[in-house]
mmCIF file of C-alpha atoms in Angstrom:
data_model
loop_
_atom_site.group_PDB
_atom_site.id
_atom_site.type_symbol
_atom_site.label_atom_id
_atom_site.label_comp_id
_atom_site.label_asym_id
_atom_site.label_seq_id
_atom_site.Cartn_x
_atom_site.Cartn_y
_atom_site.Cartn_z
ATOM 1 C CA MET K 1 59.966 -48.428 69.816
ATOM 2 C CA THR K 2 56.578 -48.450 71.433
ATOM 3 C CA LEU K 3 53.417 -50.400 70.835
ATOM 4 C CA LYS K 4 50.824 -48.049 69.377
ATOM 5 C CA ILE K 5 47.219 -49.148 69.141
ATOM 6 C CA ASP K 6 44.264 -46.981 68.222
ATOM 7 C CA ILE K 7 40.776 -48.335 68.808
ATOM 8 C CA ASP K 8 38.168 -46.772 66.532
ATOM 9 C CA ASP K 9 34.610 -47.442 67.698
ATOM 10 C CA GLY K 10 33.207 -46.169 64.399
ATOM 11 C CA THR K 11 34.724 -48.848 62.140
ATOM 12 C CA GLY K 12 32.328 -51.663 62.958
ATOM 13 C CA VAL K 13 35.383 -53.885 63.585
ATOM 14 C CA ALA K 14 35.411 -55.575 66.982
ATOM 15 C CA PRO K 15 37.962 -54.047 69.394
ATOM 16 C CA TYR K 16 39.745 -57.398 69.933
ATOM 17 C CA GLU K 17 40.198 -57.680 66.147
ATOM 18 C CA GLN K 18 41.583 -54.141 65.972
ATOM 19 C CA VAL K 19 44.095 -55.014 68.708
ATOM 20 C CA ARG K 20 44.996 -58.300 66.998
ATOM 21 C CA ALA K 21 45.389 -56.733 63.561
ATOM 22 C CA GLN K 22 47.476 -53.786 64.750
ATOM 23 C CA ILE K 23 49.878 -55.893 66.813
ATOM 24 C CA SER K 24 50.179 -58.404 63.986
ATOM 25 C CA GLU K 25 50.922 -55.686 61.420
ATOM 26 C CA GLN K 26 53.481 -53.978 63.662
ATOM 27 C CA ALA K 27 55.221 -57.312 64.319
ATOM 28 C CA ARG K 28 55.304 -58.277 60.644
ATOM 29 C CA ALA K 29 56.560 -54.810 59.638
ATOM 30 C CA GLY K 30 59.360 -54.986 62.205
ATOM 31 C CA VAL K 31 58.033 -52.038 64.198
ATOM 32 C CA LEU K 32 57.816 -54.527 67.072
ATOM 33 C CA PRO K 33 60.931 -56.681 66.722
ATOM 34 C CA VAL K 34 61.196 -60.340 67.647
ATOM 35 C CA GLY K 35 61.504 -60.569 71.424
ATOM 36 C CA TYR K 36 59.674 -57.286 72.117
ATOM 37 C CA ARG K 37 57.784 -57.665 75.389
ATOM 38 C CA LEU K 38 54.111 -56.747 75.106
ATOM 39 C CA PRO K 39 52.203 -55.197 77.990
ATOM 40 C CA THR K 40 50.263 -57.526 80.257
ATOM 41 C CA VAL K 41 46.662 -58.202 79.300
ATOM 42 C CA ARG K 42 45.428 -56.074 82.182
ATOM 43 C CA GLY K 43 47.946 -53.315 81.496
ATOM 44 C CA LEU K 44 47.027 -53.008 77.826
ATOM 45 C CA ALA K 45 43.312 -53.245 78.614
ATOM 46 C CA GLU K 46 43.597 -50.353 81.070
ATOM 47 C CA GLU K 47 45.678 -48.312 78.633
ATOM 48 C CA LEU K 48 43.128 -48.789 75.834
ATOM 49 C CA GLY K 49 40.011 -48.571 78.004
ATOM 50 C CA LEU K 50 38.973 -52.113 77.088
ATOM 51 C CA ALA K 51 37.905 -55.115 79.096
ATOM 52 C CA ALA K 52 40.736 -57.504 79.981
ATOM 53 C CA ASN K 53 38.841 -60.317 78.221
ATOM 54 C CA THR K 54 38.944 -58.312 74.981
ATOM 55 C CA VAL K 55 42.733 -58.005 75.068
ATOM 56 C CA ALA K 56 43.076 -61.637 76.204
ATOM 57 C CA LYS K 57 41.047 -62.736 73.167
ATOM 58 C CA ALA K 58 43.346 -60.742 70.870
ATOM 59 C CA TYR K 59 46.452 -62.223 72.524
ATOM 60 C CA ARG K 60 45.054 -65.767 72.173
ATOM 61 C CA ALA K 61 44.423 -65.183 68.454
ATOM 62 C CA LEU K 62 47.918 -63.724 68.011
ATOM 63 C CA GLU K 63 49.452 -66.686 69.807
ATOM 64 C CA SER K 64 47.441 -69.090 67.665
ATOM 65 C CA ASP K 65 48.741 -67.262 64.571
ATOM 66 C CA GLY K 66 52.334 -67.560 65.806
ATOM 67 C CA VAL K 67 52.778 -63.794 66.067
ATOM 68 C CA ILE K 68 53.376 -63.783 69.832
ATOM 69 C CA GLU K 69 54.337 -66.324 72.448
ATOM 70 C CA THR K 70 53.627 -66.362 76.154
ATOM 71 C CA ARG K 71 56.472 -67.398 78.411
ATOM 72 C CA GLY K 72 54.808 -67.480 81.810
ATOM 73 C CA ARG K 73 56.560 -65.139 84.220
ATOM 74 C CA ASN K 74 58.746 -63.825 81.394
ATOM 75 C CA GLY K 75 55.723 -62.251 79.745
ATOM 76 C CA THR K 76 54.296 -62.149 76.265
ATOM 77 C CA LEU K 77 56.816 -61.577 73.497
ATOM 78 C CA VAL K 78 56.752 -61.014 69.755
ATOM 79 C CA ALA K 79 57.698 -64.335 68.193
ATOM 80 C CA ALA K 80 59.622 -65.035 65.027
ATOM 81 C CA ALA K 81 56.286 -64.649 63.257
ATOM 82 C CA GLY K 82 57.459 -64.865 59.685
ATOM 83 C CA SER K 83 58.503 -68.492 59.841
ATOM 84 C CA ALA K 84 55.450 -69.553 61.868
ATOM 85 C CA ALA K 85 53.131 -67.653 59.553
ATOM 86 C CA ASP K 86 54.825 -69.150 56.495
ATOM 87 C CA ARG K 87 54.502 -72.677 57.892
ATOM 88 C CA THR K 88 50.842 -72.146 58.749
ATOM 89 C CA ALA K 89 50.073 -70.674 55.324
ATOM 90 C CA ALA K 90 51.849 -73.547 53.551
ATOM 91 C CA SER K 91 50.005 -76.132 55.633
ATOM 92 C CA ASP K 92 46.636 -74.472 55.037
ATOM 93 C CA ALA K 93 47.369 -74.124 51.316
ATOM 94 C CA GLN K 94 48.245 -77.822 51.107
ATOM 95 C CA ALA K 95 45.012 -78.775 52.872
ATOM 96 C CA TYR K 96 43.030 -76.510 50.518
ATOM 97 C CA ALA K 97 44.706 -78.004 47.437
ATOM 98 C CA GLU K 98 43.918 -81.533 48.573
ATOM 99 C CA ARG K 99 40.312 -80.646 49.361
ATOM 100 C CA VAL K 100 39.522 -78.916 46.055
ATOM 101 C CA ARG K 101 41.139 -81.804 44.161
ATOM 102 C CA ARG K 102 38.871 -84.252 46.044
ATOM 103 C CA LEU K 103 35.894 -82.027 45.191
ATOM 104 C CA GLY K 104 36.816 -82.260 41.528
ATOM 105 C CA LEU K 105 37.562 -78.577 40.932
ATOM 106 C CA SER K 106 39.997 -77.709 38.182
ATOM 107 C CA GLU K 107 43.211 -75.916 39.087
ATOM 108 C CA ALA K 108 41.848 -72.762 37.422
ATOM 109 C CA ALA K 109 38.617 -72.899 39.451
ATOM 110 C CA ALA K 110 40.590 -73.464 42.671
ATOM 111 C CA LEU K 111 42.843 -70.474 41.917
ATOM 112 C CA ASP K 112 39.813 -68.304 41.090
ATOM 113 C CA ALA K 113 38.292 -69.199 44.463
ATOM 114 C CA VAL K 114 41.528 -68.241 46.236
ATOM 115 C CA ARG K 115 41.775 -64.944 44.351
ATOM 116 C CA ASP K 116 38.167 -64.087 45.262
ATOM 117 C CA ALA K 117 38.795 -64.937 48.916
ATOM 118 C CA LEU K 118 41.976 -62.853 49.012
ATOM 119 C CA ARG K 119 40.234 -59.875 47.421
ATOM 120 C CA ALA K 120 37.486 -60.123 50.024
ATOM 121 C CA ALA K 121 39.961 -60.495 52.888
ATOM 122 C CA TYR K 122 42.213 -57.641 51.801
ATOM 123 C CA GLY K 123 39.386 -55.370 50.653
ATOM 124 C CA GLU K 124 40.612 -55.118 47.088
ATOM 125 C CA SER K 125 38.359 -54.763 44.115
ATOM 126 C CA GLY K 126 38.748 -56.663 40.842
#
């Protein structure tokens, strides 16, 4: 198993986001198993021809999402992302539900808003 990242300059997607998305997808799909040690920021930056700050930004976002964890001298490892991602999603969903209720939206209107947001985020059409 090897980390494989392809940066495509023609997509209009920022390189850090491409790195973040590809590592996240590989971790969630099990291509990168829990405990897999990622390259150092500098090492991956050199390998991809990116600035170290670009890779560091991707790693920070991945850590914030619970996909990876940094253990000092032990390196950066793929975390048990499923449970962290599930907890974060549940917490965010609860906050959303409370907010739309306070705003006076009906359950149907709140669900419609979520469906629209998900379609936009995942690039799906109606």
